[in-house]
mmCIF file of C-alpha atoms in Angstrom:
data_model
loop_
_atom_site.group_PDB
_atom_site.id
_atom_site.type_symbol
_atom_site.label_atom_id
_atom_site.label_comp_id
_atom_site.label_asym_id
_atom_site.label_seq_id
_atom_site.Cartn_x
_atom_site.Cartn_y
_atom_site.Cartn_z
ATOM 1 C CA MET A 1 -39.452 21.783 43.631
ATOM 2 C CA LYS A 2 -41.018 24.543 41.552
ATOM 3 C CA GLU A 3 -44.462 25.643 42.697
ATOM 4 C CA ILE A 4 -47.355 27.904 41.672
ATOM 5 C CA PHE A 5 -48.210 31.137 43.475
ATOM 6 C CA VAL A 6 -51.396 33.106 42.775
ATOM 7 C CA PHE A 7 -51.843 36.659 44.052
ATOM 8 C CA ASP A 8 -54.819 38.968 44.394
ATOM 9 C CA MET A 9 -54.265 42.606 43.399
ATOM 10 C CA GLY A 10 -56.145 44.925 45.778
ATOM 11 C CA CYS A 11 -54.654 45.132 49.299
ATOM 12 C CA VAL A 12 -52.128 42.391 48.422
ATOM 13 C CA ILE A 13 -50.142 43.920 45.550
ATOM 14 C CA LEU A 14 -51.644 47.411 45.677
ATOM 15 C CA LYS A 15 -52.378 49.369 48.829
ATOM 16 C CA PRO A 16 -56.026 50.411 49.336
ATOM 17 C CA SER A 17 -57.251 53.330 47.253
ATOM 18 C CA TYR A 18 -57.638 56.727 48.891
ATOM 19 C CA LEU A 19 -61.334 56.734 48.101
ATOM 20 C CA ASP A 20 -62.047 59.299 50.822
ATOM 21 C CA LYS A 21 -59.833 61.789 48.994
ATOM 22 C CA MET A 22 -61.563 61.032 45.703
ATOM 23 C CA TYR A 23 -64.882 61.627 47.461
ATOM 24 C CA GLU A 24 -63.719 65.037 48.667
ATOM 25 C CA GLU A 25 -63.013 66.127 45.090
ATOM 26 C CA ALA A 26 -65.939 64.402 43.371
ATOM 27 C CA ASN A 27 -68.388 67.162 44.354
ATOM 28 C CA THR A 28 -71.312 64.898 45.195
ATOM 29 C CA ASP A 29 -74.597 65.191 47.098
ATOM 30 C CA CYS A 30 -74.172 61.889 48.960
ATOM 31 C CA GLU A 31 -72.505 60.761 52.161
ATOM 32 C CA TYR A 32 -69.121 59.045 51.990
ATOM 33 C CA LYS A 33 -70.564 55.669 53.036
ATOM 34 C CA VAL A 34 -72.901 55.707 50.020
ATOM 35 C CA PHE A 35 -70.008 56.680 47.756
ATOM 36 C CA LYS A 36 -67.772 53.916 49.137
ATOM 37 C CA ASP A 37 -70.495 51.269 48.946
ATOM 38 C CA LEU A 38 -71.091 52.057 45.274
ATOM 39 C CA PHE A 39 -67.450 51.234 44.548
ATOM 40 C CA TYR A 40 -67.092 48.131 46.688
ATOM 41 C CA ASN A 41 -70.411 46.666 47.825
ATOM 42 C CA SER A 42 -73.025 47.408 45.195
ATOM 43 C CA GLU A 43 -74.649 45.501 42.358
ATOM 44 C CA TYR A 44 -72.864 47.927 40.042
ATOM 45 C CA SER A 45 -69.395 47.121 41.371
ATOM 46 C CA GLN A 46 -70.265 43.446 40.954
ATOM 47 C CA LYS A 47 -71.343 44.045 37.364
ATOM 48 C CA VAL A 48 -68.178 45.925 36.401
ATOM 49 C CA TYR A 49 -66.010 43.226 38.007
ATOM 50 C CA ASP A 50 -67.989 40.576 36.120
ATOM 51 C CA GLY A 51 -67.582 42.504 32.876
ATOM 52 C CA THR A 52 -71.332 42.850 32.283
ATOM 53 C CA ILE A 53 -70.911 46.634 32.227
ATOM 54 C CA ASN A 54 -67.781 48.507 31.161
ATOM 55 C CA ASP A 55 -65.870 51.192 33.031
ATOM 56 C CA ASP A 56 -67.645 54.093 31.333
ATOM 57 C CA GLU A 57 -71.035 52.617 32.203
ATOM 58 C CA PHE A 58 -69.906 52.095 35.796
ATOM 59 C CA PHE A 59 -68.677 55.657 36.234
ATOM 60 C CA LYS A 60 -71.835 56.988 34.605
ATOM 61 C CA ILE A 61 -73.779 55.164 37.332
ATOM 62 C CA ILE A 62 -71.465 56.627 39.992
ATOM 63 C CA LYS A 63 -72.120 60.111 38.621
ATOM 64 C CA GLU A 64 -75.889 59.601 38.530
ATOM 65 C CA LYS A 65 -76.212 57.904 41.937
ATOM 66 C CA THR A 66 -74.062 60.496 43.724
ATOM 67 C CA ASN A 67 -75.154 63.508 41.668
ATOM 68 C CA SER A 68 -71.487 64.346 41.133
ATOM 69 C CA LYS A 69 -70.774 67.590 39.286
ATOM 70 C CA LYS A 70 -67.793 65.896 37.611
ATOM 71 C CA ASN A 71 -68.165 64.268 34.197
ATOM 72 C CA ILE A 72 -67.349 60.611 33.574
ATOM 73 C CA GLU A 73 -63.785 61.240 32.384
ATOM 74 C CA GLU A 74 -63.092 63.512 35.360
ATOM 75 C CA LEU A 75 -64.352 60.837 37.760
ATOM 76 C CA LYS A 76 -62.132 58.220 36.111
ATOM 77 C CA MET A 77 -59.116 60.521 36.403
ATOM 78 C CA LEU A 78 -59.884 61.168 40.079
ATOM 79 C CA TYR A 79 -60.179 57.433 40.649
ATOM 80 C CA LEU A 80 -56.742 56.860 39.107
ATOM 81 C CA LYS A 81 -55.274 59.820 40.985
ATOM 82 C CA TYR A 82 -56.088 58.197 44.295
ATOM 83 C CA LYS A 83 -55.218 54.580 43.540
ATOM 84 C CA GLY A 84 -53.009 52.938 46.155
ATOM 85 C CA ASP A 85 -49.254 52.519 45.852
ATOM 86 C CA VAL A 86 -47.519 49.189 45.354
ATOM 87 C CA TYR A 87 -46.586 47.066 48.376
ATOM 88 C CA SER A 88 -42.811 46.628 48.091
ATOM 89 C CA SER A 89 -43.092 43.650 50.472
ATOM 90 C CA THR A 90 -45.306 41.714 48.061
ATOM 91 C CA MET A 91 -43.317 42.723 45.010
ATOM 92 C CA ASN A 92 -40.048 41.589 46.619
ATOM 93 C CA ILE A 93 -41.615 38.191 47.322
ATOM 94 C CA ILE A 94 -42.970 37.903 43.773
ATOM 95 C CA LYS A 95 -39.591 38.790 42.263
ATOM 96 C CA LYS A 96 -37.771 36.248 44.437
ATOM 97 C CA LEU A 97 -40.284 33.515 43.608
ATOM 98 C CA LYS A 98 -39.948 34.327 39.914
ATOM 99 C CA GLU A 99 -36.130 34.296 40.066
ATOM 100 C CA ASP A 100 -36.308 30.866 41.688
ATOM 101 C CA GLY A 101 -38.263 29.544 38.694
ATOM 102 C CA ASN A 102 -41.729 29.322 40.221
ATOM 103 C CA THR A 103 -44.944 30.063 38.320
ATOM 104 C CA ILE A 104 -46.523 33.398 39.298
ATOM 105 C CA CYS A 105 -50.159 34.269 38.570
ATOM 106 C CA LEU A 106 -52.580 37.124 39.175
ATOM 107 C CA LEU A 107 -56.223 36.410 40.077
ATOM 108 C CA SER A 108 -58.192 39.555 40.766
ATOM 109 C CA ASN A 109 -61.636 41.117 40.811
ATOM 110 C CA LEU A 110 -60.994 44.288 38.880
ATOM 111 C CA LYS A 111 -62.066 46.755 36.232
ATOM 112 C CA GLU A 112 -60.161 47.372 33.005
ATOM 113 C CA LEU A 113 -59.092 50.705 34.482
ATOM 114 C CA ASP A 114 -57.545 48.869 37.454
ATOM 115 C CA TYR A 115 -55.595 46.519 35.207
ATOM 116 C CA ASN A 116 -54.312 49.380 33.059
ATOM 117 C CA TYR A 117 -53.154 51.186 36.195
ATOM 118 C CA LEU A 118 -51.420 48.075 37.523
ATOM 119 C CA SER A 119 -49.639 47.485 34.216
ATOM 120 C CA ASN A 120 -48.226 51.014 34.420
ATOM 121 C CA VAL A 121 -46.795 50.634 37.925
ATOM 122 C CA ILE A 122 -45.382 47.092 37.912
ATOM 123 C CA ASP A 123 -43.779 44.751 35.381
ATOM 124 C CA MET A 124 -46.603 42.491 34.211
ATOM 125 C CA ASN A 125 -44.007 40.116 32.755
ATOM 126 C CA LEU A 126 -43.552 38.880 36.309
ATOM 127 C CA PHE A 127 -46.843 37.023 35.879
ATOM 128 C CA ASP A 128 -46.924 33.833 33.860
ATOM 129 C CA LYS A 129 -50.730 33.940 33.772
ATOM 130 C CA THR A 130 -53.331 36.575 34.597
ATOM 131 C CA TYR A 131 -56.913 35.768 35.550
ATOM 132 C CA LEU A 132 -58.914 38.989 35.330
ATOM 133 C CA SER A 133 -62.541 38.979 36.435
ATOM 134 C CA TYR A 134 -63.821 41.528 33.901
ATOM 135 C CA LEU A 135 -62.453 39.405 31.041
ATOM 136 C CA MET A 136 -63.519 36.072 32.541
ATOM 137 C CA LYS A 137 -67.082 37.391 33.134
ATOM 138 C CA MET A 138 -67.035 36.090 36.707
ATOM 139 C CA SER A 139 -65.467 37.094 39.984
ATOM 140 C CA LYS A 140 -64.390 35.764 43.361
ATOM 141 C CA PRO A 141 -65.772 34.202 45.530
ATOM 142 C CA ASN A 142 -67.734 32.419 42.775
ATOM 143 C CA LYS A 143 -66.300 28.896 42.823
ATOM 144 C CA LYS A 144 -66.486 28.806 39.011
ATOM 145 C CA ILE A 145 -63.621 31.287 38.701
ATOM 146 C CA PHE A 146 -61.435 29.168 40.985
ATOM 147 C CA GLN A 147 -62.400 26.065 39.015
ATOM 148 C CA LYS A 148 -61.349 27.809 35.796
ATOM 149 C CA VAL A 149 -57.966 28.609 37.316
ATOM 150 C CA ILE A 150 -57.580 25.015 38.536
ATOM 151 C CA ASN A 151 -58.482 23.664 35.100
ATOM 152 C CA ASP A 152 -56.078 26.033 33.373
ATOM 153 C CA LEU A 153 -53.194 25.280 35.724
ATOM 154 C CA GLY A 154 -54.000 21.574 35.746
ATOM 155 C CA THR A 155 -53.902 21.391 39.554
ATOM 156 C CA ASN A 156 -55.364 22.805 42.740
ATOM 157 C CA ARG A 157 -51.988 22.440 44.461
ATOM 158 C CA PHE A 158 -50.991 26.062 44.436
ATOM 159 C CA TYR A 159 -50.620 28.904 46.954
ATOM 160 C CA PHE A 160 -53.255 31.643 46.821
ATOM 161 C CA PHE A 161 -53.060 34.988 48.655
ATOM 162 C CA ASP A 162 -56.101 37.256 49.088
ATOM 163 C CA ASP A 163 -57.308 39.846 51.599
ATOM 164 C CA SER A 164 -60.933 38.609 51.556
ATOM 165 C CA ILE A 165 -62.013 35.863 53.967
ATOM 166 C CA LYS A 166 -64.872 34.902 51.608
ATOM 167 C CA ASN A 167 -62.432 34.389 48.747
ATOM 168 C CA ILE A 168 -60.073 32.378 50.934
ATOM 169 C CA GLU A 169 -62.871 30.119 52.164
ATOM 170 C CA ALA A 170 -64.109 29.528 48.604
ATOM 171 C CA ALA A 171 -60.582 28.606 47.502
ATOM 172 C CA LYS A 172 -60.013 26.289 50.464
ATOM 173 C CA ASN A 173 -63.276 24.470 49.685
ATOM 174 C CA LEU A 174 -61.668 23.454 46.384
ATOM 175 C CA GLY A 175 -58.483 22.206 48.061
ATOM 176 C CA ILE A 176 -56.357 25.277 47.297
ATOM 177 C CA ASN A 177 -53.640 26.336 49.767
ATOM 178 C CA ALA A 178 -55.182 29.738 50.505
ATOM 179 C CA TYR A 179 -53.908 32.424 52.878
ATOM 180 C CA ASN A 180 -55.763 35.507 54.125
ATOM 181 C CA VAL A 181 -53.140 38.261 53.919
ATOM 182 C CA THR A 182 -52.498 41.830 52.880
ATOM 183 C CA GLY A 183 -49.270 43.438 51.768
ATOM 184 C CA GLU A 184 -48.857 44.485 55.401
ATOM 185 C CA ASN A 185 -48.397 40.933 56.711
ATOM 186 C CA ILE A 186 -47.543 38.787 53.675
ATOM 187 C CA GLU A 187 -43.852 38.560 54.663
ATOM 188 C CA GLU A 188 -44.846 37.210 58.075
ATOM 189 C CA CYS A 189 -47.104 34.658 56.385
ATOM 190 C CA PHE A 190 -44.259 33.422 54.183
ATOM 191 C CA GLU A 191 -41.900 33.179 57.149
ATOM 192 C CA LYS A 192 -44.371 31.409 59.449
ATOM 193 C CA LYS A 193 -45.532 28.947 56.787
ATOM 194 C CA LEU A 194 -41.961 28.402 55.523
ATOM 195 C CA ILE A 195 -43.238 29.032 52.008
ATOM 196 C CA LEU A 196 -39.956 30.573 50.859
ATOM 197 C CA ARG A 197 -37.995 27.461 51.741
ATOM 198 C CA LYS A 198 -34.906 26.267 49.931
#
């Protein structure tokens, strides 16, 4: 029986960014925690994921809030320089699932810059559908984004893999088969749950 598999990008397909190394080169006046929070836990990161501000606006805010001596383009290049590598474990699973005729999807909170990076390091043709937060104008764990995916796929009977507990809980509340994993333990998850069964 052919099934549907939906993957998050960060920490599932791509390894975490080396943001500490970016920080070292960004020439800022702030502490690393402030720098990191701006990227992952701020109203500005939420806005860029939701597509209410674009990448240039986001990096302009980063420059202003951290008093970085780098210009916007230099900050974007540093960000790309220290993006994480691809998890071969996840990619091997995706390729096998695809070869077996299953439907493969991407559902991720991300910026346009993130998507462009991803499309340069993996074959995006592996995905039958992509659900990108900055284009959908909403992001996980908002239940509306999961509902949109359910409506588009015509079912909530699919497997979803994400590194965020909040996202997993939101998905499970809508009846989705959701698993809290990273690229480090996704193979173990597939083996234990017998997901890759014949």
